[in-house]
């Protein structure tokens, strides 16, 4: 958080009313408790977001729905027709984690054609992305699974955010980071010097509480050098159940599958999240599978995030260090350990 940016203030009491007004012109997604999980859901008027809870899932589904209808078709009709899905409306994610906002930055070059991996632009992603405003809520503490600071982030990183909200005793100080963020917070009063000072102190406290970052600059080359090391990957993947929890919860996993669901000659074309830890991900129609075992699949997942993606996107890792894959893995597979093991192993080869 910079001392130089415009800062606004909203009290906790005023927040539900403010968000209800925002929701009159679009959908406001915010953390909500559902069963044992904290998920980003559309906020009902008058509801307060659960800002103290750490979302179990990322908010990537706001711009990349779990399953989305691309178009419907009716080839039975007298005049066969394809009907595009309706344009999405504006959305605000209020209370995103800073790592989740950085996750969007990993999606962007893949879907907007600006990376060196290809020039295709994905209309379905881009139209949601351009209409989504991100209000990041700075974390007040880090979990032992968090490692955002290893990969260029931090608990109050402004990267990818339109507004950075920092909790103080009386309410939220909103650091305005984009034009859209300024429009969002236009009706709110400026933060006082004391409020802005309290926010800066809160950010410093949480940043200071984080353990030091591991040095990962050697990771891309190390992982590339271990591509053919079957033994290394067999050991690292020994406990993996290939359940896919890591991919579905990951804010930077962007693979999808396309399916047609039809009743005879009419139906819909869907795009749905896919999961590279599943053997079905690469199963070809011939029956051949280039990644038949879990070692191959884990190598691909880790290698993609820490080696192949950086080689296509200016050295940036496609992991934001949220730690969800570590926290939610039923077999305690820890991506940090795999990357550090790879760096060590490559240095010893
Ligand atoms: S969550 Fe764990 S067990 Fe499941 S696929 Fe991922 S690494 Fe394997
Ligand atoms: S790989 Fe794991 S730590 Fe990295 S962004 Fe995905 S879920 Fe988070």
CSV table of C-alpha atoms and ligand atoms in Angstrom, one decimal:
chain,number,residue,atom,x,y,z
A,1,UNK,CA,0.0,0.0,0.0
A,2,UNK,CA,1.4,3.3,-1.0
A,3,UNK,CA,1.1,6.5,1.0
A,4,UNK,CA,0.6,8.4,-2.3
A,5,UNK,CA,-2.6,6.9,-3.6
A,6,UNK,CA,-6.2,8.2,-3.0
A,7,UNK,CA,-7.8,6.6,0.0
A,8,UNK,CA,-11.4,6.3,0.9
A,9,UNK,CA,-13.1,5.0,4.0
A,10,UNK,CA,-16.2,3.0,4.8
A,11,UNK,CA,-17.3,1.8,8.2
A,12,UNK,CA,-18.4,-1.8,8.8
A,13,UNK,CA,-21.9,-0.6,9.5
A,14,UNK,CA,-22.2,1.2,6.3
A,15,UNK,CA,-20.8,-1.6,4.1
A,16,UNK,CA,-23.9,-3.7,3.6
A,17,UNK,CA,-25.9,-0.7,2.4
A,18,UNK,CA,-23.1,0.5,0.1
A,19,UNK,CA,-22.8,-2.9,-1.5
A,20,UNK,CA,-26.5,-3.2,-1.9
A,21,UNK,CA,-26.4,0.0,-3.9
A,22,UNK,CA,-23.5,-1.3,-6.0
A,23,UNK,CA,-25.5,-4.5,-6.6
A,24,UNK,CA,-28.3,-2.4,-8.3
A,25,UNK,CA,-26.0,-2.1,-11.3
A,26,UNK,CA,-24.3,-5.5,-11.3
A,27,UNK,CA,-23.6,-8.7,-9.4
A,28,UNK,CA,-21.5,-8.3,-6.2
A,29,UNK,CA,-19.6,-11.5,-5.4
A,30,UNK,CA,-18.2,-11.7,-1.8
A,31,UNK,CA,-17.0,-14.4,0.6
A,32,UNK,CA,-20.0,-16.3,2.2
A,33,UNK,CA,-20.1,-19.4,4.4
A,34,UNK,CA,-21.7,-22.4,2.8
A,35,UNK,CA,-21.5,-25.5,5.0
A,36,UNK,CA,-17.9,-25.9,6.0
A,37,UNK,CA,-16.6,-23.8,3.1
A,38,UNK,CA,-16.2,-20.1,2.4
A,39,UNK,CA,-17.1,-19.4,-1.2
A,40,UNK,CA,-17.6,-16.3,-3.4
A,41,UNK,CA,-21.3,-16.0,-4.0
A,42,UNK,CA,-23.6,-13.1,-5.2
A,43,UNK,CA,-24.3,-11.0,-2.2
A,44,UNK,CA,-28.0,-10.5,-1.3
A,45,UNK,CA,-29.1,-6.9,-0.5
A,46,UNK,CA,-28.3,-6.2,3.1
A,47,UNK,CA,-25.9,-9.1,3.6
A,48,UNK,CA,-22.4,-8.3,4.9
A,49,UNK,CA,-19.4,-10.1,3.3
A,50,UNK,CA,-17.5,-12.5,5.5
A,51,UNK,CA,-14.3,-10.6,5.4
A,52,UNK,CA,-12.7,-12.4,8.3
A,53,UNK,CA,-13.0,-15.8,6.6
A,54,UNK,CA,-10.4,-17.0,4.1
A,55,UNK,CA,-12.2,-18.3,1.0
A,56,UNK,CA,-11.8,-22.0,0.4
A,57,UNK,CA,-12.1,-21.5,-3.4
A,58,UNK,CA,-10.7,-18.8,-5.6
A,59,UNK,CA,-12.9,-16.3,-7.4
A,60,UNK,CA,-11.8,-17.4,-10.9
A,61,UNK,CA,-15.3,-18.7,-11.6
A,62,UNK,CA,-16.5,-15.0,-11.9
A,63,UNK,CA,-14.5,-14.7,-15.1
A,64,UNK,CA,-14.2,-18.4,-16.0
A,65,UNK,CA,-17.4,-20.2,-14.9
A,66,UNK,CA,-17.2,-23.8,-13.9
A,67,UNK,CA,-19.4,-24.6,-16.7
A,68,UNK,CA,-20.7,-22.1,-19.2
A,69,UNK,CA,-23.0,-22.3,-22.2
A,70,UNK,CA,-21.2,-20.9,-25.2
A,71,UNK,CA,-24.2,-21.2,-27.5
A,72,UNK,CA,-27.3,-23.3,-28.1
A,73,UNK,CA,-28.3,-24.9,-31.3
A,74,UNK,CA,-31.5,-26.1,-32.8
A,75,UNK,CA,-31.0,-28.0,-36.1
A,76,UNK,CA,-34.6,-29.4,-36.0
A,77,UNK,CA,-36.2,-26.1,-36.5
A,78,UNK,CA,-37.4,-25.1,-39.9
A,79,UNK,CA,-34.6,-22.5,-40.0
A,80,UNK,CA,-31.7,-24.2,-38.1
A,81,UNK,CA,-30.2,-21.7,-35.7
A,82,UNK,CA,-27.2,-21.1,-33.4
A,83,UNK,CA,-27.9,-18.8,-30.5
A,84,UNK,CA,-25.0,-17.1,-28.7
A,85,UNK,CA,-25.2,-17.0,-24.9
A,86,UNK,CA,-26.2,-13.6,-23.5
A,87,UNK,CA,-23.6,-11.0,-22.7
A,88,UNK,CA,-22.6,-11.1,-19.1
A,89,UNK,CA,-23.4,-8.1,-16.9
A,90,UNK,CA,-21.0,-6.1,-14.8
A,91,UNK,CA,-19.6,-7.8,-11.7
A,92,UNK,CA,-17.6,-6.8,-8.6
A,93,UNK,CA,-15.6,-9.2,-6.5
A,94,UNK,CA,-15.5,-7.7,-3.1
A,95,UNK,CA,-13.0,-9.2,-0.6
A,96,UNK,CA,-10.9,-11.1,-3.1
A,97,UNK,CA,-7.6,-12.3,-1.7
A,98,UNK,CA,-4.5,-10.6,-3.1
A,99,UNK,CA,-3.3,-13.9,-4.4
A,100,UNK,CA,-6.6,-14.5,-6.2
A,101,UNK,CA,-6.3,-11.1,-8.0
A,102,UNK,CA,-2.8,-12.1,-9.1
A,103,UNK,CA,-4.3,-15.4,-10.3
A,104,UNK,CA,-6.3,-13.3,-12.8
A,105,UNK,CA,-3.0,-11.9,-14.1
A,106,UNK,CA,-1.9,-15.5,-14.9
A,107,UNK,CA,-5.1,-16.0,-17.0
A,108,UNK,CA,-4.9,-12.7,-18.9
A,109,UNK,CA,-2.0,-13.3,-21.3
A,110,UNK,CA,-3.3,-16.8,-22.1
A,111,UNK,CA,-6.8,-15.6,-23.0
A,112,UNK,CA,-6.1,-12.2,-24.4
A,113,UNK,CA,-3.4,-13.4,-26.9
A,114,UNK,CA,-0.7,-11.1,-25.5
A,115,UNK,CA,1.6,-14.0,-24.4
A,116,UNK,CA,4.1,-15.7,-26.6
A,117,UNK,CA,2.0,-18.9,-26.4
A,118,UNK,CA,-0.4,-17.8,-29.1
A,119,UNK,CA,-2.4,-14.8,-30.3
A,120,UNK,CA,-5.9,-16.1,-30.0
A,121,UNK,CA,-8.3,-13.9,-28.0
A,122,UNK,CA,-11.0,-15.7,-26.0
A,123,UNK,CA,-14.2,-13.6,-26.3
A,124,UNK,CA,-16.0,-15.4,-23.5
A,125,UNK,CA,-13.3,-14.8,-21.0
A,126,UNK,CA,-12.5,-11.2,-22.1
A,127,UNK,CA,-16.1,-10.0,-22.0
A,128,UNK,CA,-16.4,-11.1,-18.4
A,129,UNK,CA,-12.9,-10.0,-17.4
A,130,UNK,CA,-13.5,-6.4,-18.8
A,131,UNK,CA,-16.7,-6.1,-16.8
A,132,UNK,CA,-15.3,-7.3,-13.5
A,133,UNK,CA,-14.0,-5.0,-10.8
A,134,UNK,CA,-11.7,-6.5,-8.2
A,135,UNK,CA,-11.7,-5.2,-4.6
A,136,UNK,CA,-8.9,-7.0,-2.8
A,137,UNK,CA,-9.1,-7.3,0.9
A,138,UNK,CA,-5.6,-7.4,2.4
A,139,UNK,CA,-5.0,-10.5,4.6
A,140,UNK,CA,-4.6,-9.9,8.3
A,141,UNK,CA,-2.4,-12.9,8.8
A,142,UNK,CA,-0.8,-15.7,6.7
A,143,UNK,CA,-1.5,-19.4,7.0
A,144,UNK,CA,1.4,-21.9,7.1
A,145,UNK,CA,0.4,-22.9,3.6
A,146,UNK,CA,0.7,-19.4,2.2
A,147,UNK,CA,3.7,-18.6,0.1
A,148,UNK,CA,2.6,-15.6,-2.0
A,149,UNK,CA,5.9,-13.8,-1.2
A,150,UNK,CA,7.9,-16.6,-2.9
A,151,UNK,CA,6.2,-15.8,-6.2
A,152,UNK,CA,6.2,-12.0,-6.3
A,153,UNK,CA,3.1,-11.4,-4.2
A,154,UNK,CA,2.2,-10.5,-0.7
A,155,UNK,CA,-0.7,-10.4,1.7
A,156,UNK,CA,-1.6,-6.8,0.6
A,157,UNK,CA,-0.2,-6.9,-2.9
A,158,UNK,CA,-2.0,-4.4,-5.2
A,159,UNK,CA,-1.2,-6.3,-8.3
A,160,UNK,CA,-4.4,-7.0,-10.4
A,161,UNK,CA,-6.6,-5.1,-8.0
A,162,UNK,CA,-8.8,-2.0,-8.7
A,163,UNK,CA,-9.1,-1.3,-5.0
A,164,UNK,CA,-7.2,-2.6,-2.1
A,165,UNK,CA,-9.2,-2.7,1.1
A,166,UNK,CA,-7.4,-2.7,4.4
A,167,UNK,CA,-9.2,-3.5,7.7
A,168,UNK,CA,-8.8,-1.1,10.6
A,169,UNK,CA,-10.6,-1.0,13.9
A,170,UNK,CA,-13.5,1.2,12.6
A,171,UNK,CA,-13.8,0.0,9.1
A,172,UNK,CA,-12.1,-0.4,5.7
A,173,UNK,CA,-9.6,2.0,4.2
A,174,UNK,CA,-9.9,1.7,0.4
A,175,UNK,CA,-6.8,2.3,-1.6
A,176,UNK,CA,-7.9,3.4,-5.1
A,177,UNK,CA,-5.8,1.7,-7.8
A,178,UNK,CA,-7.6,2.2,-11.1
A,179,UNK,CA,-10.1,4.5,-12.8
A,180,UNK,CA,-12.8,1.8,-12.3
A,181,UNK,CA,-11.9,1.6,-8.7
A,182,UNK,CA,-12.3,5.4,-8.4
A,183,UNK,CA,-15.7,5.2,-9.9
A,184,UNK,CA,-16.7,2.4,-7.5
A,185,UNK,CA,-15.7,4.3,-4.4
A,186,UNK,CA,-16.7,7.8,-5.7
A,187,UNK,CA,-19.6,8.2,-3.2
A,188,UNK,CA,-17.4,7.4,-0.2
A,189,UNK,CA,-15.6,10.0,2.0
A,190,UNK,CA,-11.8,10.3,1.9
A,191,UNK,CA,-10.0,8.5,4.6
A,192,UNK,CA,-8.6,10.7,7.4
A,193,UNK,CA,-4.9,10.8,7.9
A,194,UNK,CA,-5.3,8.7,11.0
A,195,UNK,CA,-7.3,6.1,9.1
A,196,UNK,CA,-4.8,5.9,6.3
A,197,UNK,CA,-2.0,5.7,8.8
A,198,UNK,CA,-3.7,2.8,10.6
A,199,UNK,CA,-4.1,1.0,7.3
A,200,UNK,CA,-0.5,1.4,6.3
A,201,UNK,CA,0.5,0.1,9.8
A,202,UNK,CA,-1.8,-2.9,9.4
A,203,UNK,CA,-0.2,-3.8,6.0
A,204,UNK,CA,3.3,-3.5,7.4
A,205,UNK,CA,2.4,-5.7,10.3
A,206,UNK,CA,1.1,-8.6,8.2
A,207,UNK,CA,4.0,-8.2,5.7
A,208,UNK,CA,6.5,-8.4,8.5
A,209,UNK,CA,4.8,-11.5,9.9
A,210,UNK,CA,5.5,-13.6,6.8
A,211,UNK,CA,8.4,-16.0,6.9
A,212,UNK,CA,11.2,-15.2,4.4
A,213,UNK,CA,10.7,-16.2,0.8
A,214,UNK,CA,12.5,-19.1,-0.8
A,215,UNK,CA,14.7,-18.3,-3.8
A,216,UNK,CA,13.0,-19.8,-6.9
A,217,UNK,CA,14.9,-18.2,-9.8
A,218,UNK,CA,16.6,-21.6,-10.6
A,219,UNK,CA,13.2,-23.4,-10.6
A,220,UNK,CA,12.3,-23.1,-14.3
A,221,UNK,CA,15.6,-24.5,-15.5
A,222,UNK,CA,15.7,-27.1,-12.8
A,223,UNK,CA,12.2,-28.5,-13.7
A,224,UNK,CA,13.1,-28.5,-17.4
A,225,UNK,CA,16.2,-30.5,-16.7
A,226,UNK,CA,14.2,-33.1,-14.7
A,227,UNK,CA,11.7,-33.6,-17.5
A,228,UNK,CA,13.0,-37.1,-18.3
A,229,UNK,CA,13.8,-38.0,-14.7
A,230,UNK,CA,11.1,-40.7,-14.2
A,231,UNK,CA,12.4,-41.6,-10.7
A,232,UNK,CA,12.2,-38.0,-9.4
A,233,UNK,CA,8.5,-37.7,-10.5
A,234,UNK,CA,7.6,-41.2,-9.3
A,235,UNK,CA,8.8,-40.3,-5.8
A,236,UNK,CA,7.2,-36.9,-5.8
A,237,UNK,CA,3.8,-38.2,-6.9
A,238,UNK,CA,3.8,-41.4,-4.7
A,239,UNK,CA,1.0,-40.2,-2.5
A,240,UNK,CA,-1.1,-38.4,-5.1
A,241,UNK,CA,-4.6,-39.8,-5.5
A,242,UNK,CA,-5.2,-37.7,-8.7
A,243,UNK,CA,-8.5,-36.5,-7.2
A,244,UNK,CA,-8.0,-33.1,-8.9
A,245,UNK,CA,-8.8,-31.0,-5.8
A,246,UNK,CA,-5.6,-29.0,-6.4
A,247,UNK,CA,-6.6,-28.0,-9.9
A,248,UNK,CA,-10.2,-27.1,-9.2
A,249,UNK,CA,-9.3,-24.9,-6.3
A,250,UNK,CA,-6.3,-23.3,-8.0
A,251,UNK,CA,-6.7,-19.7,-9.0
A,252,UNK,CA,-4.3,-20.1,-11.9
A,253,UNK,CA,-5.5,-23.4,-13.5
A,254,UNK,CA,-7.3,-22.4,-16.7
A,255,UNK,CA,-7.8,-25.6,-18.7
A,256,UNK,CA,-11.2,-26.4,-20.1
A,257,UNK,CA,-13.1,-29.0,-22.0
A,258,UNK,CA,-15.7,-28.4,-24.6
A,259,UNK,CA,-18.8,-30.7,-24.8
A,260,UNK,CA,-22.1,-30.7,-26.7
A,261,UNK,CA,-25.1,-31.7,-24.7
A,262,UNK,CA,-27.9,-32.4,-27.0
A,263,UNK,CA,-31.3,-34.0,-27.3
A,264,UNK,CA,-31.1,-35.2,-30.9
A,265,UNK,CA,-30.5,-32.2,-33.0
A,266,UNK,CA,-30.9,-29.5,-30.4
A,267,UNK,CA,-28.8,-28.7,-27.4
A,268,UNK,CA,-26.0,-26.6,-26.0
A,269,UNK,CA,-22.2,-26.3,-26.4
A,270,UNK,CA,-20.6,-26.1,-22.9
A,271,UNK,CA,-17.2,-25.1,-21.8
A,272,UNK,CA,-16.3,-26.6,-18.4
A,273,UNK,CA,-13.2,-26.7,-16.2
A,274,UNK,CA,-10.9,-29.6,-16.9
A,275,UNK,CA,-8.4,-31.3,-14.6
A,276,UNK,CA,-4.9,-32.2,-15.8
A,277,UNK,CA,-4.5,-34.6,-12.8
A,278,UNK,CA,-7.1,-36.9,-14.3
A,279,UNK,CA,-6.0,-39.7,-16.7
A,280,UNK,CA,-8.9,-38.6,-18.9
A,281,UNK,CA,-7.3,-35.2,-19.5
A,282,UNK,CA,-5.0,-36.4,-22.2
A,283,UNK,CA,-6.7,-39.7,-23.3
A,284,UNK,CA,-6.9,-39.6,-27.0
A,285,UNK,CA,-9.7,-41.1,-29.1
A,286,UNK,CA,-7.4,-43.9,-30.3
A,287,UNK,CA,-7.0,-45.0,-26.7
A,288,UNK,CA,-3.4,-43.7,-26.5
A,289,UNK,CA,-2.6,-41.6,-23.5
A,290,UNK,CA,0.6,-39.5,-23.5
A,291,UNK,CA,0.3,-39.0,-19.7
A,292,UNK,CA,-0.8,-42.4,-18.5
A,293,UNK,CA,0.4,-42.3,-14.9
A,294,UNK,CA,0.2,-39.8,-12.1
A,295,UNK,CA,3.9,-39.1,-12.2
A,296,UNK,CA,3.5,-37.7,-15.7
A,297,UNK,CA,0.5,-35.7,-14.7
A,298,UNK,CA,2.1,-34.1,-11.6
A,299,UNK,CA,5.2,-33.3,-13.6
A,300,UNK,CA,3.0,-31.5,-16.1
A,301,UNK,CA,1.1,-29.6,-13.4
A,302,UNK,CA,4.2,-28.4,-11.5
A,303,UNK,CA,6.3,-28.0,-14.6
A,304,UNK,CA,3.6,-25.9,-16.3
A,305,UNK,CA,3.4,-23.5,-13.3
A,306,UNK,CA,7.1,-23.1,-12.6
A,307,UNK,CA,8.8,-23.7,-15.9
A,308,UNK,CA,6.7,-23.9,-19.1
A,309,UNK,CA,4.4,-21.0,-18.3
A,310,UNK,CA,7.3,-18.7,-17.3
A,311,UNK,CA,9.1,-19.6,-20.5
A,312,UNK,CA,6.1,-18.2,-22.5
A,313,UNK,CA,5.2,-15.3,-20.2
A,314,UNK,CA,8.2,-13.2,-19.4
A,315,UNK,CA,9.4,-15.4,-16.5
A,316,UNK,CA,6.2,-15.0,-14.5
A,317,UNK,CA,5.2,-18.1,-12.5
A,318,UNK,CA,1.6,-19.3,-13.0
A,319,UNK,CA,1.3,-19.9,-9.3
A,320,UNK,CA,0.3,-17.1,-7.0
A,321,UNK,CA,1.3,-19.0,-3.8
A,322,UNK,CA,-2.3,-19.2,-2.4
A,323,UNK,CA,-1.5,-22.6,-0.9
A,324,UNK,CA,-5.0,-24.0,-1.5
A,325,UNK,CA,-3.6,-27.0,-3.3
A,326,UNK,CA,-1.5,-27.7,-0.2
A,327,UNK,CA,-4.3,-27.1,2.3
A,328,UNK,CA,-6.9,-29.1,0.4
A,329,UNK,CA,-4.8,-32.1,-0.8
A,330,UNK,CA,-6.1,-35.2,0.9
A,331,UNK,CA,-2.6,-36.7,0.6
A,332,UNK,CA,-0.5,-33.7,1.8
A,333,UNK,CA,1.2,-33.2,-1.5
A,334,UNK,CA,3.0,-29.9,-1.1
A,335,UNK,CA,3.9,-28.0,-4.3
A,336,UNK,CA,6.5,-25.9,-2.5
A,337,UNK,CA,8.4,-29.1,-1.5
A,338,UNK,CA,8.3,-30.4,-5.1
A,339,UNK,CA,9.8,-27.2,-6.5
A,340,UNK,CA,12.5,-27.0,-3.8
A,341,UNK,CA,13.3,-30.7,-4.3
A,342,UNK,CA,13.6,-30.1,-8.0
A,343,UNK,CA,16.0,-27.1,-7.5
A,344,UNK,CA,18.1,-29.3,-5.1
A,345,UNK,CA,18.0,-32.4,-7.4
A,346,UNK,CA,19.0,-30.4,-10.5
A,347,UNK,CA,21.9,-28.8,-8.6
A,348,UNK,CA,23.2,-32.3,-7.6
A,349,UNK,CA,22.9,-33.8,-11.1
B,1,LIG,S1,-5.1,-32.6,-4.5
B,1,LIG,FE1,-3.3,-33.9,-3.9
B,1,LIG,S2,-4.0,-36.0,-4.2
B,1,LIG,FE2,-5.5,-34.7,-5.3
B,1,LIG,S3,-4.6,-34.6,-7.4
B,1,LIG,FE3,-3.8,-32.8,-6.4
B,1,LIG,S4,-1.8,-33.5,-5.6
B,1,LIG,FE4,-3.0,-35.4,-6.1
B,2,LIG,S1,-0.5,-24.2,-7.6
B,2,LIG,FE1,-1.4,-24.3,-5.5
B,2,LIG,S2,-0.4,-22.6,-4.5
B,2,LIG,FE2,-0.1,-22.2,-6.6
B,2,LIG,S3,-1.8,-20.9,-7.3
B,2,LIG,FE3,-2.5,-23.1,-7.6
B,2,LIG,S4,-3.5,-23.7,-5.7
B,2,LIG,FE4,-2.4,-21.8,-5.3
